[in-house]
């Protein structure tokens, strides 16, 4: 097994996750199998209880792991399926060591950071790196490890020590360290400054890790004299210093690495030059180029409560982007804070209120994502009501679906006190109730999590057609509340269809309003399985409906062709969505009998 470690210096938020993902893409394009590990030095066991404002979105894996958003980058870029063990936290490591200590596995020794914690970190990396994540048998060729935070953070010290030991443990030729650092340009002098990177590398070397190459973040490409200076003071060959300058979209990052021969430098350090080929990135080139040439806009109003930080909805944004590129549209997201739509804001901040409603009314489609807590709930419900009454394409995810159900009960079925038990436990008309197996005392990992199966109850519905007329789909969940099954007959009599349910038929997974242009709500999170080459069908449905292409998409689905197929990138075709050989491949992970669709599997 070969290892590539990606560390960061100077400041956080430089894009280590995208850099690590892009390194994986380039190495994969060289014919190597890749796996990834993200190390988060915080004490939380996982990301599940962390506020999106604090740490960005919580990404959910097939096995129910609530992990750092960078694992979403890995899955989207590399087309792999990771597990909760691919996200290492300080909490997990200490928990595993303390459990062993309680069992007496250390034979009475004093348990210390060195060697017990550091050994546990190294053992964890070796164990997880050997687990295949690409659907093939046997371990991958290269494991890309990202160390969160920046060099010098006190909470990172055990991991840095462990990784220093690990580099000696696996031996020369099996370990490559890529250090991502900032090379700022001060407006006063207008030149690229190397001192921040010099100090960062000096700190890294002082902690026992020597970088093999530098990935320098800057607004523009590094000047040659700057490279030479960095090489001299950081003891890194100039050929191993790369610029990750600002680009129009992140799909250019793997191309920047390829163009600067980063793959050659990594392969040389890892002694893989004889088994790797030149990277084939035609699809990436075409996609990045296509994105830059799109002109026809589609406006989507994103109505949420965490709109102050875009990373809070990172996977939703990526899924919208994947779908808009598939539909040949330039995505414009209008951020609408749900609280700004509420009547209280009209009194307290009328300008914000008017702006929010203006954005909502000017959108081609409306998306209400998931969330927790009662802040902004009224505004989200107002957005669902506006989209329903004005025939505006609507996609509600998790809470966005539940609030659409509550709105329907209040304003179509005339139950003015209808509500979710999450926000009003004493409501006489509980449309949404707490799941019976949920925990009311513990928050972490107690929700309905991970990949679950949804069966289509109505075959002639928009959602089923978008997924390719399959019998069921597997999508990822993260919720504590669900639609009250006792009220389902009344809802359906009033015109709200529950077209998708779980295997018991008691959990409502997908709602639709048949007479509407596109009104879909889902209890699961389809954004977590969307990738650039395989956009989520429901997001494609929203974008297609918003720009008048839905009929074409649904026609393709009706005659058993793939609705979302390989994108015709860079060939000048005017076709929006295409399929392979004219027919859907109803095959997922080798199974064809049941006609299932796996959103993260090959489907065309």
PDB file of N, CA, C and O in Angstrom, residues 464-523:
ATOM      1  N   UNK A 464     -40.618   8.113 -10.187  1.00  0.00           N
ATOM      2  CA  UNK A 464     -40.277   6.803 -10.727  1.00  0.00           C
ATOM      3  C   UNK A 464     -39.714   6.928 -12.138  1.00  0.00           C
ATOM      4  O   UNK A 464     -38.760   6.236 -12.507  1.00  0.00           O
ATOM      5  N   UNK A 465     -40.299   7.817 -12.931  1.00  0.00           N
ATOM      6  CA  UNK A 465     -39.809   8.008 -14.298  1.00  0.00           C
ATOM      7  C   UNK A 465     -38.400   8.601 -14.294  1.00  0.00           C
ATOM      8  O   UNK A 465     -37.557   8.224 -15.106  1.00  0.00           O
ATOM      9  N   UNK A 466     -38.156   9.530 -13.374  1.00  0.00           N
ATOM     10  CA  UNK A 466     -36.833  10.131 -13.302  1.00  0.00           C
ATOM     11  C   UNK A 466     -35.770   9.106 -12.945  1.00  0.00           C
ATOM     12  O   UNK A 466     -34.634   9.166 -13.436  1.00  0.00           O
ATOM     13  N   UNK A 467     -36.140   8.154 -12.108  1.00  0.00           N
ATOM     14  CA  UNK A 467     -35.178   7.114 -11.716  1.00  0.00           C
ATOM     15  C   UNK A 467     -35.087   5.989 -12.758  1.00  0.00           C
ATOM     16  O   UNK A 467     -34.328   5.046 -12.578  1.00  0.00           O
ATOM     17  N   UNK A 468     -35.861   6.080 -13.827  1.00  0.00           N
ATOM     18  CA  UNK A 468     -35.756   5.079 -14.889  1.00  0.00           C
ATOM     19  C   UNK A 468     -36.761   3.955 -14.771  1.00  0.00           C
ATOM     20  O   UNK A 468     -36.501   2.825 -15.205  1.00  0.00           O
ATOM     21  N   UNK A 469     -37.948   4.231 -14.183  1.00  0.00           N
ATOM     22  CA  UNK A 469     -39.016   3.236 -14.050  1.00  0.00           C
ATOM     23  C   UNK A 469     -38.553   1.979 -13.332  1.00  0.00           C
ATOM     24  O   UNK A 469     -38.832   0.855 -13.776  1.00  0.00           O
ATOM     25  N   UNK A 470     -37.839   2.158 -12.236  1.00  0.00           N
ATOM     26  CA  UNK A 470     -37.390   1.022 -11.443  1.00  0.00           C
ATOM     27  C   UNK A 470     -38.386   0.771 -10.319  1.00  0.00           C
ATOM     28  O   UNK A 470     -39.275   1.572 -10.052  1.00  0.00           O
ATOM     29  N   UNK A 471     -38.234  -0.380  -9.671  1.00  0.00           N
ATOM     30  CA  UNK A 471     -39.171  -0.749  -8.608  1.00  0.00           C
ATOM     31  C   UNK A 471     -38.817  -0.083  -7.285  1.00  0.00           C
ATOM     32  O   UNK A 471     -39.705   0.214  -6.476  1.00  0.00           O
ATOM     33  N   UNK A 472     -37.537   0.100  -7.042  1.00  0.00           N
ATOM     34  CA  UNK A 472     -37.130   0.737  -5.795  1.00  0.00           C
ATOM     35  C   UNK A 472     -35.777   1.427  -5.971  1.00  0.00           C
ATOM     36  O   UNK A 472     -35.052   1.177  -6.935  1.00  0.00           O
ATOM     37  N   UNK A 473     -35.466   2.288  -5.020  1.00  0.00           N
ATOM     38  CA  UNK A 473     -34.194   3.003  -5.023  1.00  0.00           C
ATOM     39  C   UNK A 473     -33.586   2.925  -3.633  1.00  0.00           C
ATOM     40  O   UNK A 473     -34.282   2.759  -2.636  1.00  0.00           O
ATOM     41  N   UNK A 474     -32.283   3.047  -3.567  1.00  0.00           N
ATOM     42  CA  UNK A 474     -31.565   3.083  -2.300  1.00  0.00           C
ATOM     43  C   UNK A 474     -30.960   4.470  -2.139  1.00  0.00           C
ATOM     44  O   UNK A 474     -30.110   4.865  -2.929  1.00  0.00           O
ATOM     45  N   UNK A 475     -31.406   5.193  -1.131  1.00  0.00           N
ATOM     46  CA  UNK A 475     -30.901   6.540  -0.874  1.00  0.00           C
ATOM     47  C   UNK A 475     -30.589   6.695   0.614  1.00  0.00           C
ATOM     48  O   UNK A 475     -31.033   5.895   1.443  1.00  0.00           O
ATOM     49  N   UNK A 476     -29.835   7.724   0.943  1.00  0.00           N
ATOM     50  CA  UNK A 476     -29.345   7.915   2.304  1.00  0.00           C
ATOM     51  C   UNK A 476     -30.285   8.798   3.127  1.00  0.00           C
ATOM     52  O   UNK A 476     -30.787   9.802   2.635  1.00  0.00           O
ATOM     53  N   UNK A 477     -30.450   8.421   4.392  1.00  0.00           N
ATOM     54  CA  UNK A 477     -31.374   9.113   5.285  1.00  0.00           C
ATOM     55  C   UNK A 477     -30.638   9.750   6.460  1.00  0.00           C
ATOM     56  O   UNK A 477     -29.568   9.305   6.857  1.00  0.00           O
ATOM     57  N   UNK A 478     -31.309  10.758   7.042  1.00  0.00           N
ATOM     58  CA  UNK A 478     -30.829  11.364   8.289  1.00  0.00           C
ATOM     59  C   UNK A 478     -31.979  12.146   8.919  1.00  0.00           C
ATOM     60  O   UNK A 478     -32.150  13.337   8.691  1.00  0.00           O
ATOM     61  N   UNK A 479     -32.795  11.472   9.715  1.00  0.00           N
ATOM     62  CA  UNK A 479     -33.959  12.156  10.299  1.00  0.00           C
ATOM     63  C   UNK A 479     -34.461  11.424  11.542  1.00  0.00           C
ATOM     64  O   UNK A 479     -34.224  10.229  11.733  1.00  0.00           O
ATOM     65  N   UNK A 480     -35.187  12.178  12.388  1.00  0.00           N
ATOM     66  CA  UNK A 480     -35.803  11.643  13.596  1.00  0.00           C
ATOM     67  C   UNK A 480     -37.324  11.623  13.512  1.00  0.00           C
ATOM     68  O   UNK A 480     -37.987  10.931  14.278  1.00  0.00           O
ATOM     69  N   UNK A 481     -37.883  12.394  12.612  1.00  0.00           N
ATOM     70  CA  UNK A 481     -39.336  12.518  12.502  1.00  0.00           C
ATOM     71  C   UNK A 481     -39.791  12.007  11.141  1.00  0.00           C
ATOM     72  O   UNK A 481     -39.021  11.993  10.182  1.00  0.00           O
ATOM     73  N   UNK A 482     -41.044  11.607  11.060  1.00  0.00           N
ATOM     74  CA  UNK A 482     -41.593  11.064   9.821  1.00  0.00           C
ATOM     75  C   UNK A 482     -43.064  11.430   9.710  1.00  0.00           C
ATOM     76  O   UNK A 482     -43.712  11.788  10.709  1.00  0.00           O
ATOM     77  N   UNK A 483     -43.604  11.341   8.503  1.00  0.00           N
ATOM     78  CA  UNK A 483     -45.019  11.637   8.284  1.00  0.00           C
ATOM     79  C   UNK A 483     -45.875  10.640   9.055  1.00  0.00           C
ATOM     80  O   UNK A 483     -45.600   9.429   9.061  1.00  0.00           O
ATOM     81  N   UNK A 484     -46.889  11.148   9.713  1.00  0.00           N
ATOM     82  CA  UNK A 484     -47.813  10.315  10.501  1.00  0.00           C
ATOM     83  C   UNK A 484     -48.577   9.371   9.576  1.00  0.00           C
ATOM     84  O   UNK A 484     -49.410   9.819   8.783  1.00  0.00           O
ATOM     85  N   UNK A 485     -48.328   8.064   9.652  1.00  0.00           N
ATOM     86  CA  UNK A 485     -48.998   7.136   8.725  1.00  0.00           C
ATOM     87  C   UNK A 485     -50.515   7.098   8.912  1.00  0.00           C
ATOM     88  O   UNK A 485     -51.246   6.764   7.968  1.00  0.00           O
ATOM     89  N   UNK A 486     -51.008   7.455  10.092  1.00  0.00           N
ATOM     90  CA  UNK A 486     -52.456   7.439  10.322  1.00  0.00           C
ATOM     91  C   UNK A 486     -53.182   8.498   9.503  1.00  0.00           C
ATOM     92  O   UNK A 486     -54.390   8.382   9.266  1.00  0.00           O
ATOM     93  N   UNK A 487     -52.457   9.532   9.077  1.00  0.00           N
ATOM     94  CA  UNK A 487     -53.097  10.604   8.316  1.00  0.00           C
ATOM     95  C   UNK A 487     -52.958  10.440   6.803  1.00  0.00           C
ATOM     96  O   UNK A 487     -53.517  11.224   6.042  1.00  0.00           O
ATOM     97  N   UNK A 488     -52.236   9.404   6.385  1.00  0.00           N
ATOM     98  CA  UNK A 488     -51.958   9.231   4.953  1.00  0.00           C
ATOM     99  C   UNK A 488     -53.227   9.084   4.119  1.00  0.00           C
ATOM    100  O   UNK A 488     -53.359   9.728   3.064  1.00  0.00           O
ATOM    101  N   UNK A 489     -54.205   8.263   4.519  1.00  0.00           N
ATOM    102  CA  UNK A 489     -55.429   8.154   3.706  1.00  0.00           C
ATOM    103  C   UNK A 489     -56.116   9.498   3.490  1.00  0.00           C
ATOM    104  O   UNK A 489     -56.588   9.794   2.387  1.00  0.00           O
ATOM    105  N   UNK A 490     -56.165  10.329   4.526  1.00  0.00           N
ATOM    106  CA  UNK A 490     -56.810  11.643   4.388  1.00  0.00           C
ATOM    107  C   UNK A 490     -56.025  12.525   3.421  1.00  0.00           C
ATOM    108  O   UNK A 490     -56.618  13.240   2.602  1.00  0.00           O
ATOM    109  N   UNK A 491     -54.704  12.475   3.512  1.00  0.00           N
ATOM    110  CA  UNK A 491     -53.878  13.253   2.585  1.00  0.00           C
ATOM    111  C   UNK A 491     -54.127  12.813   1.145  1.00  0.00           C
ATOM    112  O   UNK A 491     -54.281  13.641   0.242  1.00  0.00           O
ATOM    113  N   UNK A 492     -54.136  11.519   0.923  1.00  0.00           N
ATOM    114  CA  UNK A 492     -54.288  11.009  -0.444  1.00  0.00           C
ATOM    115  C   UNK A 492     -55.672  11.329  -0.996  1.00  0.00           C
ATOM    116  O   UNK A 492     -55.816  11.600  -2.193  1.00  0.00           O
ATOM    117  N   UNK A 493     -56.693  11.311  -0.143  1.00  0.00           N
ATOM    118  CA  UNK A 493     -58.037  11.688  -0.597  1.00  0.00           C
ATOM    119  C   UNK A 493     -58.093  13.153  -1.006  1.00  0.00           C
ATOM    120  O   UNK A 493     -58.896  13.544  -1.854  1.00  0.00           O
ATOM    121  N   UNK A 494     -57.211  13.963  -0.396  1.00  0.00           N
ATOM    122  CA  UNK A 494     -57.194  15.395  -0.703  1.00  0.00           C
ATOM    123  C   UNK A 494     -56.298  15.723  -1.891  1.00  0.00           C
ATOM    124  O   UNK A 494     -56.234  16.882  -2.315  1.00  0.00           O
ATOM    125  N   UNK A 495     -55.565  14.712  -2.419  1.00  0.00           N
ATOM    126  CA  UNK A 495     -54.775  14.949  -3.626  1.00  0.00           C
ATOM    127  C   UNK A 495     -53.273  14.914  -3.466  1.00  0.00           C
ATOM    128  O   UNK A 495     -52.542  15.136  -4.440  1.00  0.00           O
ATOM    129  N   UNK A 496     -52.784  14.642  -2.255  1.00  0.00           N
ATOM    130  CA  UNK A 496     -51.339  14.515  -2.051  1.00  0.00           C
ATOM    131  C   UNK A 496     -50.962  13.042  -2.162  1.00  0.00           C
ATOM    132  O   UNK A 496     -51.439  12.218  -1.382  1.00  0.00           O
ATOM    133  N   UNK A 497     -50.125  12.710  -3.107  1.00  0.00           N
ATOM    134  CA  UNK A 497     -49.748  11.308  -3.345  1.00  0.00           C
ATOM    135  C   UNK A 497     -48.472  10.942  -2.598  1.00  0.00           C
ATOM    136  O   UNK A 497     -47.497  11.693  -2.635  1.00  0.00           O
ATOM    137  N   UNK A 498     -48.495   9.790  -1.939  1.00  0.00           N
ATOM    138  CA  UNK A 498     -47.284   9.234  -1.328  1.00  0.00           C
ATOM    139  C   UNK A 498     -46.807   8.118  -2.255  1.00  0.00           C
ATOM    140  O   UNK A 498     -47.206   6.960  -2.115  1.00  0.00           O
ATOM    141  N   UNK A 499     -45.958   8.483  -3.195  1.00  0.00           N
ATOM    142  CA  UNK A 499     -45.595   7.568  -4.280  1.00  0.00           C
ATOM    143  C   UNK A 499     -44.470   6.621  -3.898  1.00  0.00           C
ATOM    144  O   UNK A 499     -44.232   5.620  -4.573  1.00  0.00           O
ATOM    145  N   UNK A 500     -43.756   6.928  -2.813  1.00  0.00           N
ATOM    146  CA  UNK A 500     -42.666   6.073  -2.369  1.00  0.00           C
ATOM    147  C   UNK A 500     -42.763   5.793  -0.891  1.00  0.00           C
ATOM    148  O   UNK A 500     -42.974   6.711  -0.090  1.00  0.00           O
ATOM    149  N   UNK A 501     -42.613   4.508  -0.516  1.00  0.00           N
ATOM    150  CA  UNK A 501     -42.677   4.108   0.894  1.00  0.00           C
ATOM    151  C   UNK A 501     -41.575   3.108   1.188  1.00  0.00           C
ATOM    152  O   UNK A 501     -40.985   2.530   0.262  1.00  0.00           O
ATOM    153  N   UNK A 502     -41.307   2.885   2.472  1.00  0.00           N
ATOM    154  CA  UNK A 502     -40.303   1.884   2.830  1.00  0.00           C
ATOM    155  C   UNK A 502     -40.880   0.485   2.687  1.00  0.00           C
ATOM    156  O   UNK A 502     -42.036   0.306   2.263  1.00  0.00           O
ATOM    157  N   UNK A 503     -40.086  -0.533   3.045  1.00  0.00           N
ATOM    158  CA  UNK A 503     -40.520  -1.920   2.837  1.00  0.00           C
ATOM    159  C   UNK A 503     -41.743  -2.296   3.663  1.00  0.00           C
ATOM    160  O   UNK A 503     -42.490  -3.214   3.311  1.00  0.00           O
ATOM    161  N   UNK A 504     -41.991  -1.577   4.779  1.00  0.00           N
ATOM    162  CA  UNK A 504     -43.162  -1.874   5.608  1.00  0.00           C
ATOM    163  C   UNK A 504     -44.412  -1.181   5.096  1.00  0.00           C
ATOM    164  O   UNK A 504     -45.525  -1.551   5.488  1.00  0.00           O
ATOM    165  N   UNK A 505     -44.239  -0.187   4.253  1.00  0.00           N
ATOM    166  CA  UNK A 505     -45.373   0.579   3.763  1.00  0.00           C
ATOM    167  C   UNK A 505     -45.882   1.611   4.750  1.00  0.00           C
ATOM    168  O   UNK A 505     -46.875   2.299   4.484  1.00  0.00           O
ATOM    169  N   UNK A 506     -45.210   1.744   5.889  1.00  0.00           N
ATOM    170  CA  UNK A 506     -45.667   2.667   6.938  1.00  0.00           C
ATOM    171  C   UNK A 506     -44.866   3.959   6.982  1.00  0.00           C
ATOM    172  O   UNK A 506     -45.289   4.933   7.599  1.00  0.00           O
ATOM    173  N   UNK A 507     -43.701   3.967   6.359  1.00  0.00           N
ATOM    174  CA  UNK A 507     -42.873   5.174   6.347  1.00  0.00           C
ATOM    175  C   UNK A 507     -42.978   5.822   4.974  1.00  0.00           C
ATOM    176  O   UNK A 507     -42.684   5.197   3.954  1.00  0.00           O
ATOM    177  N   UNK A 508     -43.361   7.089   4.975  1.00  0.00           N
ATOM    178  CA  UNK A 508     -43.560   7.817   3.728  1.00  0.00           C
ATOM    179  C   UNK A 508     -42.218   8.397   3.267  1.00  0.00           C
ATOM    180  O   UNK A 508     -41.572   9.139   4.005  1.00  0.00           O
ATOM    181  N   UNK A 509     -41.818   8.064   2.065  1.00  0.00           N
ATOM    182  CA  UNK A 509     -40.499   8.465   1.558  1.00  0.00           C
ATOM    183  C   UNK A 509     -40.563   9.534   0.468  1.00  0.00           C
ATOM    184  O   UNK A 509     -39.683  10.378   0.377  1.00  0.00           O
ATOM    185  N   UNK A 510     -41.601   9.489  -0.397  1.00  0.00           N
ATOM    186  CA  UNK A 510     -41.684  10.452  -1.504  1.00  0.00           C
ATOM    187  C   UNK A 510     -43.128  10.935  -1.638  1.00  0.00           C
ATOM    188  O   UNK A 510     -44.062  10.125  -1.656  1.00  0.00           O
ATOM    189  N   UNK A 511     -43.301  12.255  -1.719  1.00  0.00           N
ATOM    190  CA  UNK A 511     -44.625  12.823  -1.980  1.00  0.00           C
ATOM    191  C   UNK A 511     -44.599  13.536  -3.324  1.00  0.00           C
ATOM    192  O   UNK A 511     -43.569  14.017  -3.782  1.00  0.00           O
ATOM    193  N   UNK A 512     -45.780  13.599  -3.938  1.00  0.00           N
ATOM    194  CA  UNK A 512     -45.952  14.353  -5.180  1.00  0.00           C
ATOM    195  C   UNK A 512     -47.357  14.924  -5.236  1.00  0.00           C
ATOM    196  O   UNK A 512     -48.289  14.374  -4.627  1.00  0.00           O
ATOM    197  N   UNK A 513     -47.503  16.020  -5.952  1.00  0.00           N
ATOM    198  CA  UNK A 513     -48.822  16.551  -6.308  1.00  0.00           C
ATOM    199  C   UNK A 513     -48.952  16.378  -7.813  1.00  0.00           C
ATOM    200  O   UNK A 513     -48.284  17.077  -8.589  1.00  0.00           O
ATOM    201  N   UNK A 514     -49.757  15.417  -8.273  1.00  0.00           N
ATOM    202  CA  UNK A 514     -49.787  15.043  -9.694  1.00  0.00           C
ATOM    203  C   UNK A 514     -50.102  16.197 -10.636  1.00  0.00           C
ATOM    204  O   UNK A 514     -49.558  16.268 -11.742  1.00  0.00           O
ATOM    205  N   UNK A 515     -50.994  17.132 -10.227  1.00  0.00           N
ATOM    206  CA  UNK A 515     -51.409  18.207 -11.130  1.00  0.00           C
ATOM    207  C   UNK A 515     -50.361  19.297 -11.253  1.00  0.00           C
ATOM    208  O   UNK A 515     -50.461  20.173 -12.114  1.00  0.00           O
ATOM    209  N   UNK A 516     -49.375  19.278 -10.405  1.00  0.00           N
ATOM    210  CA  UNK A 516     -48.360  20.334 -10.361  1.00  0.00           C
ATOM    211  C   UNK A 516     -47.275  20.091 -11.410  1.00  0.00           C
ATOM    212  O   UNK A 516     -47.013  18.952 -11.796  1.00  0.00           O
ATOM    213  N   UNK A 517     -46.639  21.162 -11.884  1.00  0.00           N
ATOM    214  CA  UNK A 517     -45.535  21.021 -12.854  1.00  0.00           C
ATOM    215  C   UNK A 517     -44.449  20.101 -12.317  1.00  0.00           C
ATOM    216  O   UNK A 517     -43.960  19.214 -13.009  1.00  0.00           O
ATOM    217  N   UNK A 518     -44.050  20.349 -11.076  1.00  0.00           N
ATOM    218  CA  UNK A 518     -43.057  19.501 -10.408  1.00  0.00           C
ATOM    219  C   UNK A 518     -43.097  19.863  -8.934  1.00  0.00           C
ATOM    220  O   UNK A 518     -42.557  20.894  -8.518  1.00  0.00           O
ATOM    221  N   UNK A 519     -43.750  19.031  -8.150  1.00  0.00           N
ATOM    222  CA  UNK A 519     -43.814  19.236  -6.708  1.00  0.00           C
ATOM    223  C   UNK A 519     -43.479  17.908  -6.049  1.00  0.00           C
ATOM    224  O   UNK A 519     -44.310  17.002  -5.973  1.00  0.00           O
ATOM    225  N   UNK A 520     -42.220  17.790  -5.607  1.00  0.00           N
ATOM    226  CA  UNK A 520     -41.716  16.530  -5.064  1.00  0.00           C
ATOM    227  C   UNK A 520     -41.076  16.793  -3.710  1.00  0.00           C
ATOM    228  O   UNK A 520     -40.321  17.762  -3.533  1.00  0.00           O
ATOM    229  N   UNK A 521     -41.388  15.935  -2.751  1.00  0.00           N
ATOM    230  CA  UNK A 521     -40.733  15.975  -1.454  1.00  0.00           C
ATOM    231  C   UNK A 521     -40.213  14.601  -1.122  1.00  0.00           C
ATOM    232  O   UNK A 521     -40.881  13.594  -1.388  1.00  0.00           O
ATOM    233  N   UNK A 522     -39.024  14.535  -0.561  1.00  0.00           N
ATOM    234  CA  UNK A 522     -38.423  13.237  -0.236  1.00  0.00           C
ATOM    235  C   UNK A 522     -37.908  13.259   1.201  1.00  0.00           C
ATOM    236  O   UNK A 522     -37.364  14.259   1.668  1.00  0.00           O
ATOM    237  N   UNK A 523     -38.109  12.147   1.902  1.00  0.00           N
ATOM    238  CA  UNK A 523     -37.630  12.051   3.271  1.00  0.00           C
ATOM    239  C   UNK A 523     -36.129  11.799   3.322  1.00  0.00           C
ATOM    240  O   UNK A 523     -35.458  12.125   4.292  1.00  0.00           O
TER     241      UNK A 523
END
